[in-house]
Amino acid sequence: MNAPLNLQELVATVDQRHLDHLEEEAIFILREVAAAFERPGLLFSSGKDSCVVLRLAEKAFKTRVAGNEFKGKLPFPLVHVDTGHNFPEVTEFRDRRVAEMGERLIVAHMDESIKKGTVRLAHPLESRNGHQTVTLLEAIEDNRFDVLIGGARRDEEKARAKERIFSHRDAFGQWQPKEQRPELWNLFNTRIRPGEHFRAFPISNWTELDVWLYIARENIPLPSLYFAHQRQVIRRKGLLVPLTEVTPPEAGETVETATVRFRTVGDMTCTCPVESTAADASDIVAETLTVTVSERGATRMDDRTSEASMERRKKEGYF
C-alpha cells in the first residue's frame, strides 16, 4: 500500500538546475531579437508568462544592483492590447509595475478600433478576446514594429506546439504553419520583406511548472488574482465563470462565493478561475505537479469552442 504523498516535501526535492539552462536560452533569444531587428516591442499583458519574460529582459539588458532591483533601460517599449474588459487587478498591476521600472508603455485600445469600425461586436457583451488580433495588427502598423516578443509556450495548446521561437508573419500579419523556417542549432533566419514581421517567443520551451518554479525562485511580482482569494462565481459548463459586469448570471444560474485563483489572465468574458487555496508561488508549484489539464483547457471558454480555435486565430494574426 502506498503512503500518502506530501506535496510540499515533493516540491523541495524538485531539481531546478534546468531553470538555469532555460534562463540562458531565453536571454540569448532576447539579445538575438535586439541585435537582428530595428523596432522590437515586448508584449506585456501582466500575465505570469509576460512577467517572466520581463524579468528575463531585465537580466538580458540591465545591470542588477541589489535583489530584484535593476539599473538601466530596456531597448524596446512594452506593448499591451487593452480589450477594455481586463480585470481591474491586472490593469492596476500593469500601470504600477511599469511606473516602478520607468519603462515606456504603449497601450493599444480596442475601444479605439471599435470607434473606427475596424472591430464590430455582435452584441455589447460579446467576448473581445478574438478581436484583439485587429487591434494588435493596427498597433504593429502604427508603431512600425518588425518583431514583437511574447510569452507563449509550446505546452499551452496544440497550435502553440507547432510554433517556432522566431515565428514569421506575412504582410497581412498571418501565421502560416507550413511556411515557418527551420531553427537548427539555434540559428535563426530573421530576414523579412517590407510589411512582414516576426513574433519571438523566448520561453517556448518552458512548461507551466517551469514558469512557477522560476517565479518562486526569482520572487517575481504578479497580479493578486493569481493567488487564492474569495470571488463570486457561476458554475457553467464545467467552468467557474467570474461574476462581472460583462459576465452576468444567466437565467436559472446561482451565484456563489468560492476560494479561487486564476491560472491565466485575459479578457474577463472568457477567462475563468479554478478552485484553489494556493496562497503563494510555492503552493502553486505543488498544485501544478498534480494537474492533468493545461491552463487554457481548464480556464479559457473561447478555446473550448473547437480544437482548431487557437490555430484559426493564430493564422489570422493572434498572439
XYZ file of C-alpha atoms in Angstrom:
319
model
C 0.000 0.000 0.000
C 1.426 3.385 -0.984
C 1.971 6.073 1.660
C 0.169 9.428 1.199
C 2.116 11.895 -0.937
C 3.240 15.073 0.814
C 3.345 17.660 -1.982
C 5.423 20.177 -0.030
C 8.105 17.528 0.511
C 7.935 16.714 -3.199
C 8.410 20.391 -4.128
C 11.563 20.539 -2.014
C 13.048 17.632 -3.991
C 12.315 19.039 -7.481
C 15.583 19.502 -9.372
C 15.644 23.120 -10.566
C 19.017 23.095 -12.305
C 17.277 23.028 -15.690
C 15.960 26.537 -14.957
C 19.471 27.906 -15.441
C 19.584 26.409 -18.943
C 16.130 27.733 -19.799
C 17.082 31.168 -18.490
C 20.297 31.239 -20.540
C 18.423 30.195 -23.689
C 15.759 32.867 -23.184
C 18.339 35.618 -22.572
C 20.204 34.529 -25.717
C 16.964 34.786 -27.738
C 16.153 38.226 -26.323
C 19.604 39.501 -27.260
C 19.230 37.997 -30.747
C 15.981 39.957 -31.131
C 17.648 43.215 -30.097
C 20.539 42.590 -32.494
C 18.542 41.452 -35.533
C 15.596 43.873 -35.594
C 15.216 47.630 -35.727
C 11.884 48.182 -33.947
C 11.112 45.450 -31.412
C 8.437 45.561 -28.732
C 7.678 43.337 -25.744
C 4.079 42.229 -25.307
C 3.204 42.806 -21.654
C -0.242 41.655 -20.560
C 0.758 41.456 -16.865
C 0.142 37.710 -17.060
C 2.570 35.342 -15.378
C 4.357 34.438 -18.628
C 4.843 38.052 -19.696
C 6.084 38.893 -16.181
C 8.677 36.121 -16.512
C 9.748 37.398 -19.949
C 10.010 40.902 -18.488
C 12.334 39.646 -15.727
C 14.427 37.810 -18.328
C 14.632 41.031 -20.366
C 15.857 42.878 -17.282
C 18.578 40.257 -16.844
C 19.463 40.449 -20.540
C 19.785 44.234 -20.830
C 20.066 45.776 -17.377
C 22.519 45.744 -14.504
C 21.375 44.096 -11.299
C 22.135 46.395 -8.394
C 20.509 44.600 -5.438
C 17.961 41.841 -5.003
C 15.273 42.414 -7.618
C 16.407 45.932 -8.452
C 17.857 46.614 -11.888
C 19.518 49.696 -13.339
C 19.146 50.786 -16.948
C 16.523 50.795 -19.693
C 15.176 48.093 -21.957
C 15.982 48.588 -25.681
C 12.304 48.307 -26.583
C 8.921 49.507 -25.266
C 6.315 47.362 -23.540
C 3.120 46.813 -25.534
C -0.330 45.922 -24.214
C -3.520 45.306 -26.181
C -6.271 46.560 -23.865
C -9.624 44.940 -24.675
C -11.497 47.238 -22.295
C -12.633 44.093 -20.472
C -9.480 43.474 -18.469
C -9.614 42.532 -14.806
C -9.082 45.714 -12.712
C -6.351 43.961 -10.691
C -4.390 43.320 -13.880
C -4.634 46.893 -15.188
C -3.629 48.297 -11.796
C -0.648 45.946 -11.623
C 0.417 46.839 -15.176
C 0.480 50.571 -14.502
C 2.201 50.187 -11.134
C 4.873 47.801 -12.465
C 5.676 49.994 -15.480
C 5.926 53.078 -13.238
C 8.287 51.258 -10.865
C 10.537 50.248 -13.747
C 10.369 53.588 -15.529
C 9.817 51.879 -18.877
C 7.805 53.090 -21.858
C 4.364 51.505 -22.261
C 2.336 51.540 -25.490
C -1.321 50.646 -24.944
C -3.428 49.722 -27.969
C -7.087 50.177 -27.011
C -9.744 48.014 -28.621
C -12.294 50.726 -27.890
C -10.436 52.844 -30.482
C -10.742 50.028 -33.016
C -14.462 49.831 -32.265
C -14.828 53.575 -32.776
C -13.021 53.354 -36.130
C -15.228 50.485 -37.204
C -12.371 48.008 -37.708
C -13.801 45.893 -34.865
C -17.528 45.210 -34.879
C -19.142 43.380 -31.992
C -22.255 41.283 -32.477
C -23.530 42.487 -29.088
C -22.049 44.566 -26.227
C -21.202 41.541 -24.030
C -19.514 39.536 -26.786
C -16.064 38.246 -25.863
C -13.442 40.647 -27.135
C -10.594 38.155 -26.891
C -10.664 37.023 -30.506
C -10.976 40.613 -31.731
C -7.607 41.508 -30.199
C -5.973 40.473 -33.462
C -7.293 43.564 -35.259
C -6.106 45.972 -32.563
C -2.747 44.217 -32.352
C -2.132 44.445 -36.105
C -3.126 48.113 -36.050
C -0.586 48.733 -33.258
C 2.102 46.938 -35.270
C 1.389 49.129 -38.288
C 1.126 52.371 -36.308
C 4.415 51.772 -34.461
C 6.167 50.021 -37.362
C 7.195 47.064 -35.174
C 9.229 44.477 -37.042
C 9.145 41.980 -34.149
C 7.057 41.516 -31.027
C 8.344 39.457 -28.110
C 5.697 37.292 -26.443
C 5.357 34.825 -23.594
C 3.715 31.940 -25.458
C 4.827 28.421 -24.549
C 4.550 25.250 -26.625
C 2.926 23.263 -23.809
C -0.089 25.595 -23.658
C -2.062 24.276 -26.603
C -1.769 22.119 -29.745
C -1.425 25.054 -32.145
C 1.277 26.647 -29.993
C 3.204 23.357 -30.081
C 3.783 23.986 -33.814
C 5.240 27.429 -33.138
C 8.834 28.355 -33.879
C 10.844 30.506 -31.468
C 11.053 33.113 -34.253
C 7.582 32.966 -35.793
C 7.325 34.582 -39.214
C 4.190 36.612 -40.046
C 3.348 37.653 -43.597
C 2.373 41.114 -44.850
C -1.177 40.519 -43.568
C 0.104 39.609 -40.091
C -0.897 35.986 -40.637
C 0.841 32.854 -39.390
C 1.304 30.084 -41.938
C 2.480 26.910 -40.150
C 3.785 25.299 -43.355
C 5.953 28.328 -44.143
C 7.773 28.583 -40.818
C 11.548 28.488 -41.046
C 13.781 25.720 -39.672
C 15.681 26.501 -36.470
C 18.669 24.170 -36.375
C 21.492 24.575 -33.857
C 19.976 27.849 -32.579
C 20.465 29.507 -35.971
C 17.554 31.822 -36.780
C 16.551 33.220 -40.185
C 15.211 36.683 -39.342
C 15.002 38.135 -42.848
C 11.736 39.866 -43.655
C 10.230 41.687 -46.609
C 8.535 45.080 -46.285
C 5.301 44.764 -44.321
C 6.215 41.441 -42.711
C 7.179 40.946 -39.089
C 8.138 38.323 -36.529
C 6.856 37.173 -33.180
C 9.639 35.939 -30.894
C 8.931 33.577 -28.003
C 11.890 33.273 -25.571
C 10.113 30.840 -23.228
C 8.786 28.490 -25.924
C 10.492 25.505 -24.295
C 9.229 26.239 -20.790
C 6.295 24.489 -19.125
C 3.751 25.893 -16.702
C 5.685 24.198 -13.906
C 8.947 25.797 -15.077
C 7.274 29.213 -15.040
C 6.062 28.818 -11.458
C 9.390 27.394 -10.278
C 11.114 30.422 -11.793
C 8.597 32.863 -10.294
C 9.199 31.310 -6.868
C 12.971 31.350 -7.286
C 13.161 34.912 -8.589
C 10.376 36.307 -6.385
C 8.702 37.874 -9.444
C 5.725 40.143 -8.615
C 2.355 39.163 -10.113
C -1.225 40.460 -10.051
C -3.036 39.384 -6.885
C -5.647 37.310 -8.707
C -3.042 34.608 -9.417
C -3.249 33.655 -5.738
C -6.132 32.315 -3.645
C -8.881 34.822 -2.893
C -12.631 34.942 -2.398
C -14.637 35.655 -5.557
C -18.240 35.386 -6.672
C -18.551 32.805 -9.435
C -21.140 30.981 -11.523
C -20.779 27.295 -12.372
C -21.273 26.998 -16.121
C -20.371 24.088 -18.438
C -17.775 22.739 -16.044
C -16.087 26.121 -15.538
C -16.193 28.742 -12.800
C -17.277 31.943 -14.546
C -16.356 35.069 -12.524
C -19.258 37.368 -11.803
C -18.534 40.704 -13.502
C -20.481 43.387 -15.321
C -19.688 41.651 -18.626
C -20.333 38.096 -17.359
C -23.685 38.303 -15.535
C -25.580 35.189 -14.454
C -27.920 33.613 -16.978
C -31.470 32.543 -16.226
C -31.565 29.790 -13.627
C -27.917 30.156 -12.595
C -26.820 30.627 -8.987
C -24.061 32.962 -7.843
C -21.813 31.564 -5.117
C -18.654 32.655 -3.338
C -15.633 30.375 -3.699
C -11.931 30.399 -2.883
C -10.252 30.555 -6.276
C -7.188 31.665 -8.193
C -6.504 32.281 -11.880
C -4.042 30.093 -13.787
C -4.011 32.571 -16.665
C -5.401 36.067 -17.181
C -7.142 37.581 -20.186
C -10.420 39.107 -21.236
C -12.997 38.854 -18.420
C -15.558 37.406 -20.824
C -13.569 34.216 -21.441
C -11.148 33.723 -18.520
C -12.183 31.550 -15.596
C -10.556 30.800 -12.229
C -10.062 27.409 -10.603
C -10.823 26.444 -7.034
C -7.620 26.688 -5.029
C -6.188 27.604 -1.650
C -2.675 28.262 -3.005
C -1.503 31.495 -1.385
C 1.989 31.815 -2.856
C 4.182 30.574 -5.694
C 5.426 27.544 -3.721
C 1.851 26.415 -3.098
C 1.088 26.805 -6.806
C 4.156 24.715 -7.712
C 2.729 21.939 -5.526
C -0.649 22.231 -7.243
C 0.876 22.289 -10.714
C 2.654 18.998 -10.044
C -0.745 17.286 -9.829
C -2.785 18.916 -12.634
C -3.652 16.952 -15.772
C -5.317 19.748 -17.797
C -3.438 22.689 -19.325
C -4.219 26.164 -18.036
C -6.037 27.060 -21.256
C -8.077 23.880 -21.235
C -9.061 24.462 -17.625
C -9.780 28.193 -17.726
C -10.454 29.578 -21.218
C -14.013 29.419 -22.546
C -13.053 30.554 -26.056
C -10.519 27.738 -26.512
C -13.233 25.151 -25.876
C -15.276 26.034 -28.960
C -13.218 23.596 -31.056
C -9.773 22.006 -31.051
C -8.835 24.217 -34.012
C -9.945 27.525 -32.485
C -6.460 28.664 -31.425
C -4.850 27.670 -34.735
C -7.527 29.519 -36.683
C -6.982 32.698 -34.646
C -3.208 32.411 -34.934
C -3.480 32.183 -38.717
C -5.437 35.435 -38.597
C -2.649 37.170 -36.645
C -3.429 36.363 -32.999
C -0.681 36.303 -30.346
